[in-house]
Tab-separated table of C-alpha atoms in Angstrom:
chain	number	residue	atom	x	y	z
A	1	MET	CA	10.459	-100.165	12.380
A	2	PRO	CA	7.524	-97.574	12.205
A	3	ASN	CA	7.645	-95.217	8.920
A	4	LEU	CA	7.482	-91.712	9.611
A	5	PHE	CA	6.731	-90.264	6.403
A	6	ALA	CA	4.890	-86.988	6.491
A	7	LEU	CA	4.964	-83.844	8.359
A	8	ASN	CA	2.545	-81.097	8.316
A	9	ALA	CA	2.989	-77.273	8.801
A	10	PRO	CA	2.534	-75.846	12.161
A	11	ALA	CA	-0.762	-74.738	13.095
A	12	GLY	CA	-2.135	-71.475	11.682
A	13	SER	CA	0.367	-71.671	8.593
A	14	GLY	CA	-2.923	-72.464	6.328
A	15	GLY	CA	-5.894	-74.616	5.935
A	16	PRO	CA	-6.246	-75.802	9.485
A	17	ALA	CA	-6.959	-72.113	10.852
A	18	ALA	CA	-10.169	-72.261	8.642
A	19	LEU	CA	-11.427	-74.487	11.498
A	20	SER	CA	-11.971	-71.172	13.568
A	21	GLY	CA	-15.354	-71.402	15.205
A	22	LEU	CA	-16.404	-74.942	14.333
A	23	ARG	CA	-14.858	-76.579	17.397
A	24	SER	CA	-15.837	-75.963	21.010
A	25	ALA	CA	-12.523	-77.023	22.479
A	26	ALA	CA	-9.137	-75.179	22.000
A	27	PRO	CA	-7.302	-76.629	19.197
A	28	VAL	CA	-3.719	-78.298	19.880
A	29	SER	CA	-0.887	-76.327	18.737
A	30	GLY	CA	2.331	-77.392	16.830
A	31	ALA	CA	2.900	-79.602	13.930
A	32	LEU	CA	1.001	-82.738	13.155
A	33	HIS	CA	3.108	-85.849	12.327
A	34	VAL	CA	1.743	-88.518	10.189
A	35	GLU	CA	3.361	-91.975	10.644
A	36	ARG	CA	2.491	-94.963	9.033
A	37	ARG	CA	2.835	-98.440	11.290
A	38	LEU	CA	1.991	-102.078	10.654
A	39	LEU	CA	-1.339	-102.701	12.935
A	40	SER	CA	0.524	-105.520	14.490
A	41	ALA	CA	3.126	-103.000	15.826
A	42	CYS	CA	0.681	-100.751	17.522
A	43	ALA	CA	0.656	-102.603	20.721
A	44	ALA	CA	3.504	-100.441	21.829
A	45	ILE	CA	0.962	-97.289	21.703
A	46	GLU	CA	-1.807	-99.084	23.348
A	47	ALA	CA	-2.404	-96.544	26.183
A	48	GLN	CA	-2.513	-93.476	23.716
A	49	TRP	CA	-4.689	-95.485	21.283
A	50	SER	CA	-7.172	-96.419	24.100
A	51	ASP	CA	-7.266	-92.688	25.149
A	52	LEU	CA	-8.092	-91.707	21.782
A	53	ALA	CA	-10.722	-94.104	21.445
A	54	GLU	CA	-12.552	-92.383	24.432
A	55	ARG	CA	-12.126	-88.997	22.376
A	56	ALA	CA	-13.265	-90.366	18.945
A	57	VAL	CA	-15.731	-88.198	16.956
A	58	GLU	CA	-17.301	-91.602	16.469
A	59	PRO	CA	-16.717	-94.474	18.742
A	60	ASN	CA	-15.835	-97.723	17.128
A	61	PRO	CA	-14.981	-100.835	19.062
A	62	PHE	CA	-13.738	-102.544	16.043
A	63	PHE	CA	-10.793	-100.468	15.776
A	64	GLU	CA	-9.936	-100.259	19.436
A	65	PRO	CA	-6.868	-102.341	20.820
A	66	GLY	CA	-9.198	-104.946	22.191
A	67	PHE	CA	-10.463	-106.106	18.868
A	68	ALA	CA	-7.965	-104.788	16.604
A	69	LEU	CA	-4.761	-106.512	18.291
A	70	PRO	CA	-6.186	-109.933	18.667
A	71	ALA	CA	-7.267	-109.474	15.122
A	72	ALA	CA	-3.553	-108.861	13.862
A	73	GLN	CA	-2.185	-111.439	15.990
A	74	HIS	CA	-4.566	-114.558	14.993
A	75	LEU	CA	-6.357	-113.372	11.397
A	76	VAL	CA	-4.439	-113.519	8.463
A	77	SER	CA	-6.310	-110.637	6.701
A	78	PHE	CA	-5.619	-108.379	9.483
A	79	ARG	CA	-2.056	-109.332	9.713
A	80	ASP	CA	-0.555	-106.928	6.908
A	81	ALA	CA	-2.834	-104.056	7.648
A	82	SER	CA	-1.133	-100.462	7.799
A	83	VAL	CA	-2.667	-97.523	10.157
A	84	LEU	CA	-1.829	-94.018	9.437
A	85	LEU	CA	-1.303	-92.671	13.026
A	86	VAL	CA	-1.562	-88.633	13.461
A	87	TRP	CA	0.407	-87.379	16.372
A	88	GLN	CA	0.558	-83.684	18.013
A	89	GLY	CA	4.353	-84.109	19.231
A	90	LYS	CA	6.916	-86.677	18.749
A	91	PRO	CA	5.416	-90.039	17.319
A	92	GLY	CA	5.122	-92.634	19.896
A	93	THR	CA	5.144	-90.392	22.760
A	94	GLY	CA	3.083	-87.366	21.885
A	95	ARG	CA	-0.743	-87.161	22.030
A	96	LEU	CA	-2.441	-89.344	19.414
A	97	LEU	CA	-5.143	-87.666	17.474
A	98	GLY	CA	-5.944	-90.061	14.491
A	99	PHE	CA	-5.875	-93.817	14.069
A	100	ILE	CA	-6.779	-94.394	10.437
A	101	PRO	CA	-6.383	-98.285	9.099
A	102	VAL	CA	-5.492	-98.059	5.393
A	103	LEU	CA	-4.821	-100.379	2.442
A	104	ARG	CA	-1.249	-100.802	1.514
A	105	ASN	CA	-0.577	-99.344	-2.177
A	106	ARG	CA	1.476	-101.699	-3.975
A	107	ARG	CA	0.990	-99.957	-7.608
A	108	LEU	CA	3.940	-99.132	-9.426
A	109	PHE	CA	2.194	-96.287	-11.165
A	110	GLY	CA	-0.950	-94.345	-10.407
A	111	SER	CA	-2.176	-92.034	-7.958
A	112	ASP	CA	-1.209	-91.573	-4.381
A	113	ALA	CA	-4.841	-92.178	-3.064
A	114	VAL	CA	-5.253	-93.445	0.314
A	115	THR	CA	-7.934	-95.928	0.948
A	116	GLY	CA	-9.404	-96.844	4.216
A	117	TRP	CA	-9.275	-100.540	5.340
A	118	HIS	CA	-12.258	-102.679	5.717
A	119	ASP	CA	-13.064	-106.262	6.549
A	120	SER	CA	-16.339	-108.130	6.599
A	121	ARG	CA	-15.778	-108.625	10.381
A	122	LEU	CA	-16.092	-104.976	10.909
A	123	GLY	CA	-19.569	-103.685	11.757
A	124	SER	CA	-18.098	-100.224	10.924
A	125	ALA	CA	-14.756	-98.980	9.508
A	126	ALA	CA	-15.000	-95.466	10.752
A	127	PRO	CA	-11.459	-94.464	11.926
A	128	LEU	CA	-10.712	-93.086	15.388
A	129	ILE	CA	-10.324	-89.181	15.022
A	130	ASP	CA	-10.094	-86.800	17.988
A	131	ARG	CA	-13.617	-85.155	18.012
A	132	ASP	CA	-11.935	-81.620	18.489
A	133	GLU	CA	-9.247	-82.150	15.821
A	134	THR	CA	-10.967	-83.802	13.022
A	135	GLY	CA	-10.559	-81.235	10.601
A	136	ARG	CA	-6.663	-80.807	11.327
A	137	VAL	CA	-6.188	-84.685	11.268
A	138	LEU	CA	-7.774	-85.235	8.021
A	139	ASP	CA	-5.935	-82.035	6.425
A	140	ALA	CA	-2.796	-83.494	7.836
A	141	VAL	CA	-3.314	-86.747	5.922
A	142	LEU	CA	-4.172	-85.012	2.869
A	143	GLY	CA	-1.541	-82.794	2.968
A	144	MET	CA	1.111	-85.375	3.636
A	145	ARG	CA	3.951	-86.477	1.149
A	146	GLY	CA	2.914	-89.413	-0.763
A	147	ALA	CA	3.754	-92.837	0.236
A	148	TRP	CA	5.691	-93.506	-2.943
A	149	GLY	CA	7.140	-90.421	-3.746
A	150	SER	CA	4.519	-87.856	-5.048
A	151	SER	CA	4.203	-84.313	-3.532
A	152	ALA	CA	0.976	-85.122	-1.629
A	153	VAL	CA	-2.017	-87.576	-1.504
A	154	SER	CA	-4.519	-87.196	-4.324
A	155	SER	CA	-7.563	-88.273	-2.149
A	156	LEU	CA	-8.667	-90.129	1.036
A	157	LEU	CA	-11.347	-92.730	0.610
A	158	LEU	CA	-13.087	-94.033	3.586
A	159	PRO	CA	-15.262	-97.179	3.034
A	160	GLY	CA	-17.641	-98.581	5.680
A	161	VAL	CA	-18.717	-95.397	7.364
A	162	ASP	CA	-22.167	-94.723	9.050
A	163	ARG	CA	-23.750	-92.466	6.437
A	164	GLU	CA	-25.781	-91.162	9.412
A	165	GLY	CA	-22.973	-91.126	11.842
A	166	GLN	CA	-21.098	-88.118	13.722
A	167	LEU	CA	-17.955	-88.612	11.544
A	168	ALA	CA	-19.602	-88.209	8.224
A	169	ARG	CA	-21.861	-85.287	9.408
A	170	THR	CA	-18.699	-83.601	10.784
A	171	VAL	CA	-16.569	-83.969	7.558
A	172	LEU	CA	-19.387	-82.781	5.394
A	173	LYS	CA	-20.101	-79.596	7.594
A	174	GLN	CA	-16.303	-78.883	7.637
A	175	ALA	CA	-15.488	-79.579	3.857
A	176	ALA	CA	-15.903	-76.012	2.402
A	177	ALA	CA	-14.057	-74.383	5.344
A	178	MET	CA	-11.024	-76.715	4.950
A	179	GLY	CA	-11.072	-76.473	1.254
A	180	TRP	CA	-11.818	-80.003	0.551
A	181	VAL	CA	-14.118	-81.491	-1.984
A	182	ALA	CA	-16.477	-84.097	-0.045
A	183	ALA	CA	-18.688	-86.731	-1.042
A	184	LEU	CA	-20.476	-89.310	0.608
A	185	GLY	CA	-21.852	-92.275	-1.737
A	186	ALA	CA	-24.011	-95.560	-0.799
A	187	GLN	CA	-22.099	-98.608	-0.147
A	188	SER	CA	-24.923	-100.672	1.156
A	189	PRO	CA	-28.672	-100.463	0.820
A	190	PRO	CA	-30.701	-98.685	2.990
A	191	PRO	CA	-32.106	-100.623	6.036
A	192	ALA	CA	-35.062	-102.839	5.254
A	193	PRO	CA	-38.509	-101.711	6.970
A	194	PRO	CA	-39.386	-104.070	9.794
A	195	ALA	CA	-41.237	-107.334	8.549
A	196	GLU	CA	-45.054	-107.301	9.353
A	197	GLY	CA	-47.199	-110.235	10.158
A	198	GLY	CA	-46.401	-113.483	11.769
A	199	PRO	CA	-46.536	-114.446	15.461
A	200	ASP	CA	-45.418	-112.226	18.068
A	201	LEU	CA	-42.239	-112.788	20.226
A	202	ALA	CA	-44.544	-113.080	23.383
A	203	ALA	CA	-46.622	-115.868	21.773
A	204	LEU	CA	-43.420	-117.586	20.766
A	205	ARG	CA	-42.125	-117.449	24.342
A	206	HIS	CA	-45.132	-118.780	25.663
A	207	GLY	CA	-44.857	-121.688	23.198
A	208	LEU	CA	-41.313	-122.343	24.175
A	209	SER	CA	-42.133	-122.326	27.624
A	210	ARG	CA	-44.245	-125.357	27.196
A	211	HIS	CA	-41.110	-127.360	26.591
A	212	GLY	CA	-39.379	-126.343	29.913
A	213	GLU	CA	-38.221	-123.416	32.080
A	214	LEU	CA	-36.757	-120.361	30.189
A	215	ALA	CA	-34.148	-118.207	31.529
A	216	LEU	CA	-31.865	-115.450	30.259
A	217	VAL	CA	-28.105	-115.815	31.515
A	218	GLU	CA	-25.854	-112.787	30.997
A	219	ALA	CA	-22.302	-112.699	31.902
A	220	GLY	CA	-21.591	-110.895	35.220
A	221	SER	CA	-17.760	-111.711	35.589
A	222	ARG	CA	-14.976	-112.388	33.223
A	223	GLN	CA	-15.204	-116.141	33.926
A	224	GLU	CA	-18.862	-116.050	33.192
A	225	LEU	CA	-18.155	-114.401	29.893
A	226	ARG	CA	-15.585	-117.294	29.043
A	227	ASP	CA	-18.028	-119.714	30.153
A	228	ILE	CA	-20.981	-118.437	27.795
A	229	VAL	CA	-18.593	-117.922	24.876
A	230	GLU	CA	-17.545	-121.546	25.030
A	231	MET	CA	-21.283	-122.694	25.190
A	232	LEU	CA	-22.242	-120.496	22.199
A	233	LEU	CA	-19.278	-121.953	20.282
A	234	ALA	CA	-20.522	-125.405	21.116
A	235	LEU	CA	-24.140	-124.481	20.162
A	236	GLU	CA	-22.940	-123.163	16.681
A	237	ALA	CA	-20.876	-126.260	16.256
A	238	SER	CA	-23.969	-128.372	16.703
A	239	GLY	CA	-26.058	-126.728	13.857
A	240	PRO	CA	-26.019	-126.017	9.943
A	241	LEU	CA	-22.667	-123.926	9.726
A	242	ALA	CA	-20.800	-127.043	11.438
A	243	ARG	CA	-22.406	-129.305	8.626
A	244	ALA	CA	-21.282	-126.605	6.018
A	245	GLY	CA	-17.631	-126.736	7.437
A	246	ALA	CA	-18.264	-123.047	8.530
A	247	ALA	CA	-18.484	-122.888	12.254
A	248	THR	CA	-15.869	-120.871	14.200
A	249	LEU	CA	-14.538	-124.141	16.156
A	250	GLN	CA	-13.557	-125.523	12.642
A	251	ASP	CA	-11.291	-122.548	12.054
A	252	ILE	CA	-8.227	-122.490	14.630
A	253	ARG	CA	-7.439	-119.069	13.840
A	254	GLU	CA	-11.000	-117.656	14.157
A	255	THR	CA	-11.459	-119.415	17.492
A	256	ALA	CA	-8.437	-118.136	18.875
A	257	PHE	CA	-9.501	-114.815	17.805
A	258	LEU	CA	-12.813	-114.890	19.126
A	259	ARG	CA	-11.541	-116.067	22.541
A	260	ALA	CA	-8.854	-113.432	22.792
A	261	MET	CA	-10.816	-110.498	21.524
A	262	THR	CA	-13.910	-111.088	23.740
A	263	ARG	CA	-11.720	-111.461	26.846
A	264	SER	CA	-9.831	-108.304	25.796
A	265	LEU	CA	-12.834	-106.001	25.304
A	266	ALA	CA	-14.620	-107.224	28.437
A	267	ARG	CA	-11.727	-105.786	30.368
A	268	THR	CA	-13.060	-102.188	28.850
A	269	ARG	CA	-16.597	-103.524	29.539
A	270	GLN	CA	-17.110	-103.477	25.613
A	271	CYS	CA	-18.194	-107.031	25.220
A	272	ARG	CA	-21.407	-108.679	26.859
A	273	ALA	CA	-22.248	-112.336	26.272
A	274	SER	CA	-25.682	-114.007	26.963
A	275	LEU	CA	-27.571	-116.936	26.893
A	276	LEU	CA	-31.291	-118.171	26.604
A	277	THR	CA	-31.540	-121.520	28.427
A	278	LEU	CA	-34.222	-124.133	28.406
A	279	ASP	CA	-34.075	-126.227	31.587
A	280	GLY	CA	-30.492	-125.157	31.929
A	281	GLN	CA	-29.616	-125.909	28.356
A	282	PRO	CA	-28.782	-123.184	26.028
A	283	VAL	CA	-31.067	-122.808	23.042
A	284	ALA	CA	-29.903	-119.327	21.815
A	285	GLY	CA	-26.547	-117.312	22.443
A	286	ALA	CA	-25.218	-113.709	21.629
A	287	ILE	CA	-22.022	-111.802	21.759
A	288	MET	CA	-22.575	-108.049	21.451
A	289	LEU	CA	-19.476	-105.401	21.278
A	290	GLY	CA	-19.589	-101.879	22.242
A	291	LYS	CA	-20.612	-99.687	25.130
A	292	GLY	CA	-23.512	-96.980	25.792
A	293	ARG	CA	-26.577	-97.200	23.995
A	294	ARG	CA	-25.548	-98.827	20.815
A	295	ARG	CA	-24.054	-102.446	20.506
A	296	TRP	CA	-23.027	-104.379	17.640
A	297	LEU	CA	-24.061	-108.252	17.284
A	298	TYR	CA	-21.060	-109.981	16.473
A	299	ALA	CA	-21.857	-113.564	16.869
A	300	THR	CA	-25.152	-115.505	17.331
A	301	ALA	CA	-26.210	-119.322	17.561
A	302	GLN	CA	-29.526	-120.996	18.170
A	303	ASP	CA	-30.697	-124.661	18.587
A	304	GLU	CA	-32.231	-125.226	15.298
A	305	ARG	CA	-34.636	-127.958	16.908
A	306	PHE	CA	-36.436	-124.969	18.325
A	307	ALA	CA	-35.982	-122.497	15.535
A	308	SER	CA	-39.686	-122.207	14.858
A	309	PHE	CA	-39.827	-120.341	18.254
A	310	ALA	CA	-37.338	-117.756	17.328
A	311	PRO	CA	-34.935	-118.247	20.433
A	312	LEU	CA	-32.518	-115.944	19.124
A	313	ALA	CA	-34.921	-113.043	18.786
A	314	GLN	CA	-36.291	-113.984	22.051
A	315	LEU	CA	-33.052	-113.427	23.554
A	316	LEU	CA	-31.863	-110.231	21.881
A	317	ALA	CA	-34.974	-108.729	22.734
A	318	GLN	CA	-34.844	-109.593	26.060
A	319	SER	CA	-31.123	-108.426	26.482
A	320	ARG	CA	-31.790	-105.256	24.677
A	321	ARG	CA	-34.668	-104.278	27.221
A	322	ARG	CA	-32.572	-105.091	30.228
A	323	SER	CA	-29.695	-103.153	28.861
A	324	HIS	CA	-31.818	-100.177	27.668
A	325	LEU	CA	-30.379	-100.226	24.415
A	326	HIS	CA	-31.313	-97.650	21.792
A	327	GLU	CA	-29.646	-99.481	18.982
A	328	LEU	CA	-28.514	-103.222	18.284
A	329	ILE	CA	-26.809	-103.434	15.053
A	330	GLY	CA	-26.737	-106.539	13.158
A	331	GLU	CA	-28.950	-109.098	11.345
A	332	ILE	CA	-30.690	-112.212	12.190
A	333	ALA	CA	-32.959	-114.665	10.375
A	334	GLY	CA	-36.661	-114.446	10.793
A	335	PRO	CA	-39.148	-111.588	10.513
A	336	HIS	CA	-38.600	-110.320	13.858
A	337	ALA	CA	-37.418	-106.444	14.134
A	338	VAL	CA	-35.110	-106.813	17.108
A	339	THR	CA	-32.086	-105.468	15.439
A	340	GLU	CA	-31.150	-102.455	13.042
A	341	ARG	CA	-28.760	-102.244	10.227
A	342	LEU	CA	-26.570	-99.209	9.474
A	343	ALA	CA	-26.504	-97.724	5.892
A	344	LEU	CA	-22.837	-97.581	5.272
A	345	GLY	CA	-21.056	-95.429	2.694
A	346	GLU	CA	-17.759	-94.288	1.085
A	347	LEU	CA	-16.663	-90.974	2.421
A	348	ARG	CA	-14.187	-89.485	-0.101
A	349	LEU	CA	-12.235	-86.446	0.345
A	350	LEU	CA	-9.780	-84.483	-1.909
A	351	PRO	CA	-8.146	-81.130	-1.814
A	352	GLN	CA	-10.030	-78.353	-4.012
A	353	SER	CA	-6.834	-77.686	-5.536
A	354	ARG	CA	-6.972	-81.156	-7.213
A	355	ARG	CA	-10.433	-80.719	-8.416
A	356	GLY	CA	-9.362	-81.107	-11.926
A	357	ARG	CA	-8.228	-85.052	-11.142
A	358	ARG	CA	-10.813	-87.417	-11.176
A	359	PRO	CA	-12.076	-88.663	-7.810
A	360	ASP	CA	-10.495	-92.101	-8.509
A	361	GLY	CA	-7.129	-90.492	-9.050
A	362	ARG	CA	-6.867	-91.305	-12.844
A	363	GLY	CA	-6.080	-87.925	-14.048
A	364	ALA	CA	-2.399	-88.399	-14.233
A	365	LEU	CA	0.106	-90.823	-13.422
A	366	SER	CA	2.339	-90.353	-10.530
A	367	PRO	CA	6.137	-90.657	-10.784
A	368	PRO	CA	7.508	-94.342	-10.414
A	369	ARG	CA	7.881	-95.681	-7.062
A	370	ARG	CA	11.163	-95.137	-5.500
A	371	ALA	CA	13.374	-98.081	-5.457
A	372	ALA	CA	13.651	-97.377	-1.651
A	373	ALA	CA	10.184	-97.514	-0.858
A	374	ALA	CA	10.175	-101.005	-1.872
A	375	GLY	CA	11.424	-102.351	1.410
């Protein structure tokens, strides 16, 4: 059963009013309710969740229903993930303003710090927060009753956030007006500059074309997407990852997740799959997530017999031009700069009234966890 464990004061009763003038849209009225659910239990609110994703200050396909629900169903690491849901109105039927996956706090003693949830499969861990209510949503989380009985949350840490993204910029801009101490630390090194030298892709394409006719194949229907995904899986399973026991087809759960996730995101046009073929046989394949002019590279494979011709880089360069992409986020082997890498950071917030506590929450011990919370 969902766990409703925090209720903020009505709008206009304190901190949220400090946001006046920082939003272009009229604020919602009434109390904000913070609810905790397991990610796997969020299928019941898929409509509200999808609507929030369209209004998010920073879009993130990895926390949309099409990705997160198949992950909770098939992947062990996602199964126990919890989510903080911030509602305007009654939880479950009101308007959803915040979707913040978090780690579960299992400590008997320590601060009630809330830590955002991250996984290696996620290109971004930015939570989904209504673009016009960012300050109120985060203030509701910081002001809620702690999960283990303390009076309030001591801090909020969001890892895996784009340091140049809209969420980070908005929070840092609003921090002082909302009465927060905000810090954005580096979590990953900055993107490396493009490599120089070596043959260009045009020359490599010409060399590869001597072995047969080249063609770019992109999915135009759900059936074509399913077919391309299966061919990509087979291509990956014929290469070095399979010899190392790490190919997707060698893991039943990963295979089931990939198939379900790509089909689910394709329904909202947030999944693209493409192949580069040589005389009709695939020599490279890619799955990209997201929409608009930014996409994330989620899965790739190439025929190692033709690796010297960089068929994957050729495929991505052609797909990027055809889709008019501004950014393609990911990493591939080789010197060809056809993708970008985000500089991820850790965004930390704490109320100024708790400035005396260390940012990691070690300034004091919270009361022992209530026995009833053990369930």
